[in-house]
Tab-separated table of C-alpha atoms in Angstrom:
chain	number	residue	atom	x	y	z
A	1	UNK	CA	-57.803	-33.086	-27.083
A	2	UNK	CA	-54.819	-34.974	-26.500
A	3	UNK	CA	-52.935	-35.107	-23.173
A	4	UNK	CA	-50.044	-32.504	-24.540
A	5	UNK	CA	-52.583	-29.752	-25.762
A	6	UNK	CA	-54.321	-30.073	-22.022
A	7	UNK	CA	-51.558	-29.521	-20.492
A	8	UNK	CA	-50.587	-26.287	-22.619
A	9	UNK	CA	-53.436	-25.040	-22.263
A	10	UNK	CA	-53.357	-25.531	-18.667
A	11	UNK	CA	-49.860	-23.390	-18.633
A	12	UNK	CA	-51.046	-20.454	-20.523
A	13	UNK	CA	-53.634	-20.358	-18.115
A	14	UNK	CA	-51.884	-20.098	-15.404
A	15	UNK	CA	-49.139	-17.948	-16.709
A	16	UNK	CA	-52.062	-15.381	-17.740
A	17	UNK	CA	-53.584	-15.157	-14.411
A	18	UNK	CA	-49.756	-14.640	-12.732
A	19	UNK	CA	-49.159	-12.048	-15.094
A	20	UNK	CA	-52.525	-10.365	-14.148
A	21	UNK	CA	-52.428	-10.335	-10.591
A	22	UNK	CA	-48.224	-9.193	-10.472
A	23	UNK	CA	-49.627	-6.343	-12.448
A	24	UNK	CA	-52.308	-6.142	-10.346
A	25	UNK	CA	-49.728	-5.750	-7.364
A	26	UNK	CA	-47.361	-3.132	-8.957
A	27	UNK	CA	-50.237	-0.422	-9.130
A	28	UNK	CA	-51.435	-1.092	-5.843
A	29	UNK	CA	-47.429	-0.374	-4.653
A	30	UNK	CA	-47.294	2.610	-6.702
A	31	UNK	CA	-50.345	4.122	-5.192
A	32	UNK	CA	-49.290	3.712	-1.504
A	33	UNK	CA	-45.498	3.828	-1.878
A	34	UNK	CA	-45.244	8.164	-2.166
A	35	UNK	CA	-47.872	8.682	0.210
A	36	UNK	CA	-47.505	10.017	3.682
A	37	UNK	CA	-47.824	8.038	6.949
A	38	UNK	CA	-50.167	9.920	9.376
A	39	UNK	CA	-48.587	10.233	12.834
A	40	UNK	CA	-50.816	9.052	15.725
A	41	UNK	CA	-49.957	10.285	20.059
A	42	UNK	CA	-49.478	6.369	19.953
A	43	UNK	CA	-45.732	7.083	18.169
A	44	UNK	CA	-44.578	8.622	20.821
A	45	UNK	CA	-44.653	5.923	23.362
A	46	UNK	CA	-43.977	3.258	20.557
A	47	UNK	CA	-40.648	6.099	20.363
A	48	UNK	CA	-39.963	5.711	23.907
A	49	UNK	CA	-40.689	1.566	23.707
A	50	UNK	CA	-37.867	1.409	20.886
A	51	UNK	CA	-35.181	3.803	22.909
A	52	UNK	CA	-35.449	1.644	26.112
A	53	UNK	CA	-35.194	-1.834	23.791
A	54	UNK	CA	-31.933	-0.050	22.299
A	55	UNK	CA	-30.488	1.017	25.532
A	56	UNK	CA	-31.058	-3.097	27.038
A	57	UNK	CA	-29.226	-4.103	23.934
A	58	UNK	CA	-26.472	-1.794	24.209
A	59	UNK	CA	-26.030	-2.844	27.441
A	60	UNK	CA	-25.561	-6.615	26.736
A	61	UNK	CA	-23.331	-5.547	23.446
A	62	UNK	CA	-21.243	-3.788	26.435
A	63	UNK	CA	-20.794	-6.823	28.659
A	64	UNK	CA	-20.621	-9.522	25.822
A	65	UNK	CA	-17.736	-6.960	24.566
A	66	UNK	CA	-16.241	-6.650	28.075
A	67	UNK	CA	-16.483	-10.695	28.361
A	68	UNK	CA	-14.308	-11.036	25.017
A	69	UNK	CA	-11.901	-8.769	25.825
A	70	UNK	CA	-10.633	-11.038	28.785
A	71	UNK	CA	-7.581	-12.852	27.600
A	72	UNK	CA	-6.831	-16.609	28.093
A	73	UNK	CA	-4.694	-15.906	30.744
A	74	UNK	CA	-7.107	-13.991	32.321
A	75	UNK	CA	-9.528	-17.144	32.107
A	76	UNK	CA	-7.064	-19.539	33.248
A	77	UNK	CA	-6.646	-17.501	35.878
A	78	UNK	CA	-10.213	-17.099	36.984
A	79	UNK	CA	-10.125	-21.364	36.761
A	80	UNK	CA	-7.486	-21.944	39.446
A	81	UNK	CA	-8.901	-19.477	41.543
A	82	UNK	CA	-12.381	-21.299	41.227
A	83	UNK	CA	-10.339	-25.087	41.813
A	84	UNK	CA	-8.387	-23.639	45.146
A	85	UNK	CA	-11.349	-22.178	46.412
A	86	UNK	CA	-13.408	-25.058	46.180
A	87	UNK	CA	-10.890	-27.102	47.278
A	88	UNK	CA	-10.281	-24.509	50.594
A	89	UNK	CA	-14.204	-24.892	51.103
A	90	UNK	CA	-14.044	-28.637	51.206
A	91	UNK	CA	-11.255	-28.424	53.569
A	92	UNK	CA	-13.433	-26.580	55.880
A	93	UNK	CA	-16.479	-28.120	55.832
A	94	UNK	CA	-14.823	-31.277	56.499
A	95	UNK	CA	-12.773	-29.612	59.673
A	96	UNK	CA	-9.473	-30.227	58.429
A	97	UNK	CA	-8.796	-26.310	58.647
A	98	UNK	CA	-10.205	-23.620	59.931
A	99	UNK	CA	-10.106	-20.114	57.711
A	100	UNK	CA	-12.810	-17.439	55.680
A	101	UNK	CA	-14.646	-19.640	52.911
A	102	UNK	CA	-14.971	-18.556	49.140
A	103	UNK	CA	-11.366	-17.338	49.275
A	104	UNK	CA	-7.759	-18.127	47.954
A	105	UNK	CA	-4.868	-17.757	49.903
A	106	UNK	CA	-1.288	-17.180	47.874
A	107	UNK	CA	0.664	-19.826	48.842
A	108	UNK	CA	3.885	-17.863	49.297
A	109	UNK	CA	2.580	-15.297	52.139
A	110	UNK	CA	-0.869	-16.853	52.850
A	111	UNK	CA	-2.523	-13.621	52.281
A	112	UNK	CA	-6.772	-14.053	51.135
A	113	UNK	CA	-7.739	-13.109	47.835
A	114	UNK	CA	-11.423	-12.862	47.545
A	115	UNK	CA	-11.224	-12.435	43.596
A	116	UNK	CA	-8.554	-12.411	40.859
A	117	UNK	CA	-8.218	-8.617	40.556
A	118	UNK	CA	-7.587	-7.093	43.792
A	119	UNK	CA	-5.268	-4.175	44.076
A	120	UNK	CA	-2.417	-7.023	44.218
A	121	UNK	CA	-3.757	-9.334	41.872
A	122	UNK	CA	-3.403	-12.861	41.933
A	123	UNK	CA	-0.981	-14.018	38.778
A	124	UNK	CA	0.228	-17.060	37.113
A	125	UNK	CA	3.074	-18.482	38.906
A	126	UNK	CA	5.398	-21.187	36.957
A	127	UNK	CA	6.075	-24.545	38.808
A	128	UNK	CA	8.713	-25.521	38.375
A	129	UNK	CA	10.202	-22.085	37.034
A	130	UNK	CA	10.231	-22.077	32.928
A	131	UNK	CA	14.286	-22.548	33.140
A	132	UNK	CA	13.418	-26.103	34.391
A	133	UNK	CA	10.343	-26.511	31.573
A	134	UNK	CA	7.938	-25.649	34.262
A	135	UNK	CA	4.317	-24.387	33.315
A	136	UNK	CA	1.583	-22.101	35.039
A	137	UNK	CA	-0.253	-24.277	37.008
A	138	UNK	CA	-0.738	-21.967	40.158
A	139	UNK	CA	-1.491	-18.394	41.166
A	140	UNK	CA	0.598	-16.115	43.483
A	141	UNK	CA	0.164	-12.256	44.753
A	142	UNK	CA	1.942	-9.931	41.821
A	143	UNK	CA	4.201	-8.958	44.615
A	144	UNK	CA	5.400	-12.127	45.908
A	145	UNK	CA	5.782	-13.626	42.144
A	146	UNK	CA	7.928	-10.471	40.954
A	147	UNK	CA	10.306	-10.329	44.374
A	148	UNK	CA	10.762	-13.739	44.221
A	149	UNK	CA	11.046	-13.984	40.647
A	150	UNK	CA	13.670	-11.229	40.416
A	151	UNK	CA	15.915	-12.943	43.270
A	152	UNK	CA	15.996	-16.704	43.566
A	153	UNK	CA	14.304	-17.580	40.562
A	154	UNK	CA	16.366	-15.443	38.361
A	155	UNK	CA	19.808	-17.024	39.878
A	156	UNK	CA	18.587	-20.427	39.315
A	157	UNK	CA	18.313	-19.454	35.824
A	158	UNK	CA	21.466	-17.707	35.455
A	159	UNK	CA	22.987	-21.205	37.177
A	160	UNK	CA	21.657	-23.377	35.314
A	161	UNK	CA	23.197	-21.203	32.111
A	162	UNK	CA	26.793	-21.038	33.425
A	163	UNK	CA	26.688	-24.487	34.516
A	164	UNK	CA	25.741	-25.876	31.169
A	165	UNK	CA	28.392	-23.934	29.285
A	166	UNK	CA	31.398	-24.942	31.799
A	167	UNK	CA	30.267	-28.513	30.924
A	168	UNK	CA	30.982	-27.875	27.722
A	169	UNK	CA	33.995	-26.026	28.241
A	170	UNK	CA	35.622	-28.997	30.296
A	171	UNK	CA	34.959	-30.907	27.485
A	172	UNK	CA	36.067	-28.985	24.887
A	173	UNK	CA	39.736	-28.537	26.583
A	174	UNK	CA	39.661	-32.115	27.265
A	175	UNK	CA	39.598	-32.539	23.793
A	176	UNK	CA	41.757	-30.046	22.245
A	177	UNK	CA	39.153	-27.420	21.207
A	178	UNK	CA	38.265	-23.586	21.094
A	179	UNK	CA	36.106	-22.252	24.075
A	180	UNK	CA	35.914	-18.511	22.802
A	181	UNK	CA	32.593	-18.472	21.265
A	182	UNK	CA	31.236	-19.504	24.463
A	183	UNK	CA	29.312	-17.184	27.314
A	184	UNK	CA	31.490	-18.373	30.255
A	185	UNK	CA	31.705	-16.835	33.970
A	186	UNK	CA	34.281	-13.920	34.694
A	187	UNK	CA	34.293	-15.102	38.178
A	188	UNK	CA	35.800	-18.278	39.786
A	189	UNK	CA	32.950	-20.658	39.106
A	190	UNK	CA	32.325	-23.107	42.444
A	191	UNK	CA	32.895	-26.959	41.120
A	192	UNK	CA	33.202	-29.933	41.908
A	193	UNK	CA	35.920	-32.226	40.947
A	194	UNK	CA	36.561	-35.768	40.927
A	195	UNK	CA	39.904	-36.922	41.766
A	196	UNK	CA	41.239	-40.557	42.245
A	197	UNK	CA	38.013	-41.637	43.383
A	198	UNK	CA	37.569	-38.769	45.453
A	199	UNK	CA	34.927	-35.702	44.919
A	200	UNK	CA	36.749	-32.649	45.555
A	201	UNK	CA	35.338	-28.968	45.952
A	202	UNK	CA	37.141	-26.332	43.726
A	203	UNK	CA	36.978	-23.065	41.611
A	204	UNK	CA	37.047	-23.319	38.253
A	205	UNK	CA	37.903	-19.470	35.940
A	206	UNK	CA	38.559	-18.967	32.469
A	207	UNK	CA	40.665	-16.265	31.065
A	208	UNK	CA	40.463	-14.302	27.615
A	209	UNK	CA	42.927	-16.368	25.794
A	210	UNK	CA	40.399	-19.394	26.362
A	211	UNK	CA	42.265	-21.015	28.994
A	212	UNK	CA	41.254	-22.727	31.919
A	213	UNK	CA	42.389	-22.416	35.668
A	214	UNK	CA	41.465	-24.494	38.164
A	215	UNK	CA	41.772	-23.867	42.201
A	216	UNK	CA	41.942	-26.719	44.457
A	217	UNK	CA	42.267	-26.772	48.394
A	218	UNK	CA	45.411	-29.305	47.731
A	219	UNK	CA	48.187	-30.399	45.862
A	220	UNK	CA	48.349	-32.540	43.215
A	221	UNK	CA	51.174	-34.368	41.622
A	222	UNK	CA	51.973	-33.613	37.536
A	223	UNK	CA	50.004	-36.314	36.001
A	224	UNK	CA	47.093	-36.246	37.998
A	225	UNK	CA	43.705	-36.499	36.197
A	226	UNK	CA	40.905	-34.176	36.699
A	227	UNK	CA	37.059	-35.180	36.149
A	228	UNK	CA	34.326	-32.607	36.233
A	229	UNK	CA	31.607	-33.653	37.952
A	230	UNK	CA	29.611	-30.593	37.858
A	231	UNK	CA	28.698	-27.087	39.171
A	232	UNK	CA	28.191	-26.738	43.146
A	233	UNK	CA	24.676	-24.813	43.431
A	234	UNK	CA	24.665	-21.553	44.962
A	235	UNK	CA	22.376	-20.811	47.797
A	236	UNK	CA	19.710	-18.577	46.383
A	237	UNK	CA	19.656	-21.235	43.130
A	238	UNK	CA	19.166	-23.902	46.144
A	239	UNK	CA	16.282	-21.780	47.503
A	240	UNK	CA	14.871	-21.528	44.226
A	241	UNK	CA	14.465	-25.181	43.995
A	242	UNK	CA	13.180	-25.223	47.362
A	243	UNK	CA	10.241	-22.736	46.122
A	244	UNK	CA	9.610	-24.956	43.296
A	245	UNK	CA	9.175	-28.370	45.189
A	246	UNK	CA	6.899	-26.300	47.132
A	247	UNK	CA	5.220	-25.048	44.310
A	248	UNK	CA	4.745	-28.538	42.796
A	249	UNK	CA	3.439	-29.601	46.308
A	250	UNK	CA	0.461	-26.983	46.177
A	251	UNK	CA	-0.273	-27.812	42.441
A	252	UNK	CA	-0.582	-31.685	43.375
A	253	UNK	CA	-1.971	-31.434	47.146
A	254	UNK	CA	-3.409	-27.962	47.467
A	255	UNK	CA	-4.333	-26.385	51.047
A	256	UNK	CA	-4.319	-30.065	52.818
A	257	UNK	CA	-0.575	-29.616	53.378
A	258	UNK	CA	0.489	-25.859	53.000
A	259	UNK	CA	-1.432	-24.654	56.442
A	260	UNK	CA	1.113	-27.405	58.380
A	261	UNK	CA	3.350	-25.832	60.927
A	262	UNK	CA	5.772	-28.041	59.131
A	263	UNK	CA	5.534	-25.244	56.148
A	264	UNK	CA	6.079	-22.291	57.718
A	265	UNK	CA	9.943	-22.610	57.606
A	266	UNK	CA	9.884	-23.128	54.071
A	267	UNK	CA	7.890	-20.002	53.436
A	268	UNK	CA	9.923	-17.844	56.291
A	269	UNK	CA	13.456	-19.346	53.707
A	270	UNK	CA	11.696	-18.519	50.638
A	271	UNK	CA	10.861	-14.850	51.884
A	272	UNK	CA	14.525	-14.265	53.294
A	273	UNK	CA	17.164	-16.041	51.022
A	274	UNK	CA	20.022	-14.191	52.613
A	275	UNK	CA	19.391	-15.680	55.909
A	276	UNK	CA	19.899	-19.399	56.465
A	277	UNK	CA	16.515	-20.596	58.183
A	278	UNK	CA	16.128	-23.936	56.447
A	279	UNK	CA	18.411	-27.094	57.390
């Protein structure tokens, strides 16, 4: 018998054997597929065990859902909280400060926080403000953030917008162009002008017709040339810049310098912008 015939014979035997086994399996399935299962007393215990397992699984699913519901902002707040909390613990261990451990002190009012999610939660603070291109790298109380944001930070953003438009308007008028499409302040804006190498404080106003008026404390000759230096920074905008510098100090050095007595004056000035506390 040749090799080819031998291999063919082996294949036929193999296929026949497996086909018989397949038929037997099908018959066995038909016999037992429709028969009802006999229930024993142990089934109740199995059911109870299954219920407990399902409850544990549901609890784990709920925990994972809660974790998944946390936004990127919440994760960022928790990371910042841990960084500054560990730094404060380090300073306490080395004897540089004496405060409670495992807390975060709000840099503006030094109020202790044991976690991010309290009655007065910790929120992300831009240092410096967004108007100056800053990003959120520190945390402050929600009350502090709202109060200071509405007051001095808003004043700084308004000032920067007006100062930019006034500079553009001055250059346009100097070139003989129109300034009607610019959003300019209605009231007189305090500016600094240069006249014959001297700097003089004055006020600049804009009319509806697109004309500019300048009020100076001295009289000028008709052919005097005025050069616009810049807008004078109002007090509340100055305090916003002071706050930005203070928050940047906290961002870079943590609580190393923040708890010194020299910073108490800065905090009081930021808290009370109506008063002249900081020299």
